[in-house]
Amino acid sequence: MAVDPLDLGVFPRSRLSPNKLAHADADGRALLYHANCLEFLDRVIERHPEGLFDMVFADPPYFLSNGGVTCHGGKMVKVDKGDWDKSRSPDLNHEFNSQWLQRCQAALKPNGTLWVSGTHHVIYSVGFAMQQLGMKILNDIVWEKPNPPPNLACRNFTHSTEILLWAAKNGKSKHLFNYAAMKEENGGKQMKSVWRFTAPGAEEKSQGRHPTQKPLALLARCIEASTQPGDLVFDPFNGSGTTGVAALQLDRRYVGCELDPAYVALSSKRLQAMG
């Protein structure tokens, strides 16, 4: 395993995380760090002030774990993903979103782009923070889920979508968009901003699961649309590692950052299975 593949220098553990490299494949194309994303990005920016990543995909905490109930797999389950998903307050949630977004922006190369997925609980804060930071929002993509959990309260419409915001680093960025590839994937027609994907099935969760795991096909489309083979993709909230799996399948390089040791172990297994 490479000792310092990103040239991060001395990266000591802190009270927040061990800040260590947890996985690296033989050729260094996939790296997973067990680290707090804010501390990790601070070190990346310090060592690479010109920017390091071609693309960032982030699936941040939704701040919706409130002890309520929902239906999952035909069973009633509590809405409690963990302490990381609990809201402290709207102001503190927005402050956190601004902190990690500012660091991701600084860690992007001049023409890099950032994708962020989320529900209404978080995505409007993210969009506002992007505008405050001077990023250029390119699209808001609607991910439509054909078979969402039922609406148990029957007091509003069934939640069946998530939003993805795609943004350039700033207004001067000359971002990449693989228009022809997206048009070909859409049967020769311009691809629209409503995407229909089923939730991850048993095969994608065969080595373990994450409560907000995204479909592999969704990540593949984002990566294929906005990067070239060999580009470096980063995920500050690595989770189950789907971003890394999609990046490797598309011949991109990958760096992930994850704080929860259980998901570090799960992601390591998935990345190792890629060979």
Coordinates of C-alpha atoms in Angstrom, one line a residue:
M1 CA 0.0 0.0 0.0
A2 CA 1.3 3.4 -0.9
V3 CA 2.3 5.5 2.2
D4 CA 1.3 8.9 0.9
P5 CA -0.4 8.6 -2.5
L6 CA -1.9 12.1 -2.4
D7 CA 1.2 13.8 -1.0
L8 CA -0.7 14.9 2.1
G9 CA 2.4 14.9 4.3
V10 CA 2.0 14.4 8.1
F11 CA -1.7 13.8 8.7
P12 CA -2.1 13.1 12.4
R13 CA -5.2 11.7 14.0
S14 CA -7.5 14.1 15.8
R15 CA -10.3 13.9 18.4
L16 CA -12.7 13.6 15.5
S17 CA -11.1 10.8 13.5
P18 CA -8.0 8.6 12.9
N19 CA -7.2 10.4 9.6
K20 CA -5.6 7.5 7.9
L21 CA -5.5 5.7 4.6
A22 CA -7.8 2.7 4.9
H23 CA -7.6 1.2 1.4
A24 CA -5.5 1.7 -1.6
D25 CA -5.4 -0.7 -4.6
A26 CA -2.1 -1.8 -6.2
D27 CA -2.0 1.0 -8.8
G28 CA -3.4 3.8 -6.6
R29 CA -6.5 4.3 -8.7
A30 CA -8.8 3.8 -5.7
L31 CA -8.0 5.4 -2.3
L32 CA -10.3 5.4 0.8
Y33 CA -9.5 7.5 3.8
H34 CA -10.9 6.9 7.3
A35 CA -11.2 10.6 8.2
N36 CA -13.4 13.6 9.0
C37 CA -14.1 15.2 5.6
L38 CA -13.4 18.8 6.9
E39 CA -10.0 17.9 8.2
F40 CA -9.2 15.8 5.2
L41 CA -10.1 18.6 2.8
D42 CA -8.2 21.1 4.8
R43 CA -5.1 19.0 4.3
V44 CA -5.8 18.5 0.6
I45 CA -6.2 22.2 0.0
E46 CA -3.0 22.9 2.0
R47 CA -1.0 20.5 -0.1
H48 CA -2.7 21.1 -3.5
P49 CA -3.8 24.8 -3.5
E50 CA -4.3 24.7 -7.3
G51 CA -7.0 22.0 -6.9
L52 CA -6.8 18.3 -7.1
F53 CA -10.2 16.8 -8.1
D54 CA -11.9 16.8 -11.5
M55 CA -15.3 16.0 -10.0
V56 CA -16.9 15.7 -6.5
F57 CA -20.0 13.7 -5.8
A58 CA -21.5 14.4 -2.3
D59 CA -24.4 12.7 -0.6
P60 CA -24.3 14.7 2.7
P61 CA -26.4 14.1 5.8
Y62 CA -30.1 14.8 5.2
F63 CA -30.8 15.8 8.8
L64 CA -34.1 13.9 8.8
S65 CA -33.6 11.3 11.5
N66 CA -36.3 12.2 14.0
G67 CA -37.4 9.0 15.6
G68 CA -40.5 8.8 13.4
V69 CA -41.5 5.7 11.4
T70 CA -41.6 4.8 7.7
C71 CA -42.2 1.6 5.6
H72 CA -39.2 -0.2 4.3
G73 CA -39.4 -3.6 2.6
G74 CA -42.9 -4.0 3.8
K75 CA -41.9 -3.4 7.4
M76 CA -42.4 -0.5 9.8
V77 CA -39.0 0.9 10.7
K78 CA -37.8 4.0 12.7
V79 CA -36.4 6.9 10.8
D80 CA -33.1 6.9 12.7
K81 CA -30.0 6.5 10.5
G82 CA -27.6 7.6 13.2
D83 CA -26.4 10.6 15.1
W84 CA -24.7 11.9 11.9
D85 CA -28.2 12.4 10.3
K86 CA -29.9 14.3 13.2
S87 CA -30.6 18.0 12.8
R88 CA -29.1 20.3 15.3
S89 CA -30.9 23.4 14.0
P90 CA -31.5 25.0 10.5
D91 CA -28.7 27.5 11.1
L92 CA -26.2 24.8 12.2
N93 CA -27.2 22.5 9.4
H94 CA -26.6 25.3 6.9
E95 CA -23.3 26.2 8.5
F96 CA -22.1 22.7 8.1
N97 CA -23.2 22.6 4.5
S98 CA -21.3 25.8 3.8
Q99 CA -18.2 24.5 5.5
W100 CA -17.9 21.3 3.5
L101 CA -19.0 22.9 0.2
Q102 CA -16.4 25.7 0.5
R103 CA -13.7 23.1 1.0
C104 CA -14.9 21.0 -1.9
Q105 CA -14.9 24.1 -4.1
A106 CA -11.4 24.9 -3.1
A107 CA -10.2 21.3 -3.7
L108 CA -11.7 21.2 -7.3
K109 CA -9.5 21.9 -10.3
P110 CA -10.4 25.3 -12.0
N111 CA -12.8 23.5 -14.5
G112 CA -14.1 20.9 -12.1
T113 CA -17.7 20.3 -11.1
L114 CA -19.6 19.2 -8.0
W115 CA -22.7 17.0 -7.8
V116 CA -24.8 17.0 -4.6
S117 CA -27.8 14.7 -3.9
G118 CA -30.4 15.2 -1.3
T119 CA -34.1 15.5 -0.3
H120 CA -35.9 18.7 0.6
H121 CA -34.6 18.5 4.1
V122 CA -31.1 19.5 2.9
I123 CA -30.9 20.4 -0.8
Y124 CA -32.3 23.9 -0.6
S125 CA -29.6 24.8 2.0
V126 CA -27.0 23.3 -0.3
G127 CA -28.2 25.3 -3.3
F128 CA -28.2 28.5 -1.3
A129 CA -24.7 27.8 0.0
M130 CA -23.5 27.2 -3.6
Q131 CA -24.8 30.6 -4.6
Q132 CA -23.2 32.3 -1.6
L133 CA -19.9 30.7 -2.5
G134 CA -20.1 31.9 -6.1
M135 CA -20.5 28.5 -7.7
K136 CA -22.4 28.2 -11.0
I137 CA -25.4 25.9 -10.7
L138 CA -25.7 24.1 -14.1
N139 CA -28.7 21.8 -13.5
D140 CA -31.1 20.6 -10.9
I141 CA -31.7 16.9 -11.7
V142 CA -34.8 15.1 -10.4
W143 CA -34.2 11.5 -9.6
E144 CA -37.6 9.8 -9.8
K145 CA -38.1 6.6 -7.8
P146 CA -40.7 4.3 -9.5
N147 CA -41.5 2.4 -6.3
P148 CA -41.1 4.7 -3.3
P149 CA -42.1 3.9 0.3
P150 CA -45.8 4.5 0.9
N151 CA -47.1 7.7 2.5
L152 CA -48.3 6.5 5.9
A153 CA -49.6 9.8 7.2
C154 CA -51.8 10.4 4.1
R155 CA -51.5 14.2 4.8
N156 CA -49.3 15.1 1.9
F157 CA -48.0 13.7 -1.5
T158 CA -45.9 10.6 -1.5
H159 CA -42.2 11.5 -1.5
S160 CA -40.9 9.8 -4.7
T161 CA -38.0 12.0 -5.7
E162 CA -34.6 13.3 -4.7
I163 CA -32.8 16.3 -6.2
L164 CA -29.2 16.4 -7.5
L165 CA -27.6 19.8 -8.0
W166 CA -24.7 20.0 -10.5
A167 CA -22.5 23.0 -10.2
A168 CA -19.3 24.4 -11.7
K169 CA -16.5 25.6 -9.4
N170 CA -17.3 29.3 -10.3
G171 CA -18.6 31.4 -13.1
K172 CA -15.3 31.3 -14.9
S173 CA -15.1 27.5 -15.1
K174 CA -15.1 25.9 -18.5
H175 CA -16.8 22.7 -17.3
L176 CA -16.9 19.5 -19.2
F177 CA -20.3 18.0 -20.3
N178 CA -20.2 14.9 -22.4
Y179 CA -23.3 15.9 -24.4
A180 CA -22.9 13.3 -27.2
A181 CA -22.6 10.4 -24.7
M182 CA -25.7 11.5 -22.8
K183 CA -27.7 11.9 -26.1
E184 CA -26.6 8.5 -27.3
E185 CA -27.6 7.0 -23.9
N186 CA -31.0 8.6 -24.3
G187 CA -31.8 7.0 -27.7
G188 CA -30.4 9.9 -29.8
K189 CA -32.5 12.6 -28.0
Q190 CA -31.3 15.3 -25.7
M191 CA -31.2 14.0 -22.2
K192 CA -33.7 15.8 -19.9
S193 CA -33.3 16.7 -16.2
V194 CA -35.7 14.0 -14.9
W195 CA -34.0 10.7 -14.4
R196 CA -35.8 7.5 -13.5
F197 CA -33.9 4.9 -11.5
T198 CA -35.0 2.1 -9.2
A199 CA -33.5 2.0 -5.7
P200 CA -30.4 -0.3 -5.3
G201 CA -31.4 -3.9 -5.4
A202 CA -30.0 -6.9 -3.4
E203 CA -27.0 -7.4 -5.7
E204 CA -25.7 -3.9 -5.1
K205 CA -26.2 -4.4 -1.3
S206 CA -24.8 -8.0 -1.3
Q207 CA -21.7 -6.9 0.8
G208 CA -23.7 -4.7 3.1
R209 CA -25.9 -1.7 2.9
H210 CA -26.1 2.0 3.8
P211 CA -29.4 3.8 4.6
T212 CA -29.0 6.4 1.8
Q213 CA -27.3 4.2 -0.7
K214 CA -27.6 5.4 -4.3
P215 CA -28.1 3.3 -7.4
L216 CA -24.9 2.4 -9.2
A217 CA -26.5 3.5 -12.5
L218 CA -27.2 7.0 -11.1
L219 CA -23.6 7.5 -10.1
A220 CA -22.3 6.2 -13.4
R221 CA -24.4 8.7 -15.3
C222 CA -23.1 11.6 -13.2
I223 CA -19.5 10.5 -13.7
E224 CA -19.8 9.7 -17.4
A225 CA -21.6 13.1 -18.0
S226 CA -18.9 15.3 -16.4
T227 CA -15.5 13.5 -16.5
Q228 CA -13.1 11.8 -18.9
P229 CA -11.3 8.5 -18.4
G230 CA -8.4 8.9 -16.0
D231 CA -10.0 11.9 -14.2
L232 CA -10.0 12.0 -10.4
V233 CA -13.4 11.7 -8.6
F234 CA -13.8 12.5 -4.9
D235 CA -16.6 11.7 -2.5
P236 CA -16.4 13.4 1.0
F237 CA -19.3 11.2 2.4
N238 CA -18.2 7.9 0.9
G239 CA -20.8 5.8 2.7
S240 CA -21.1 2.4 1.0
G241 CA -18.6 3.3 -1.7
T242 CA -20.9 3.3 -4.7
T243 CA -19.2 6.4 -6.2
G244 CA -15.9 4.6 -6.1
V245 CA -17.3 1.4 -7.7
A246 CA -18.9 3.5 -10.5
A247 CA -15.7 5.5 -11.0
L248 CA -13.5 2.4 -11.4
Q249 CA -16.0 0.7 -13.8
L250 CA -15.7 3.8 -16.0
D251 CA -11.9 3.9 -15.9
R252 CA -11.7 6.9 -13.6
R253 CA -9.6 7.3 -10.5
Y254 CA -11.2 7.6 -7.1
V255 CA -10.7 9.1 -3.6
G256 CA -13.2 8.6 -0.8
C257 CA -13.5 9.9 2.7
E258 CA -15.6 8.3 5.4
L259 CA -15.8 8.7 9.2
D260 CA -17.9 5.7 10.3
P261 CA -15.7 2.7 10.7
A262 CA -18.5 0.3 9.7
Y263 CA -18.9 2.0 6.4
V264 CA -15.1 2.2 5.9
A265 CA -15.0 -1.6 6.2
L266 CA -18.0 -2.0 3.8
S267 CA -16.5 0.3 1.2
S268 CA -13.1 -1.4 1.5
K269 CA -14.8 -4.8 0.7
R270 CA -16.6 -3.3 -2.4
L271 CA -13.4 -1.6 -3.7
Q272 CA -11.3 -4.8 -3.2
A273 CA -13.9 -6.8 -5.1
M274 CA -13.2 -4.5 -8.1
G275 CA -9.8 -6.0 -8.4

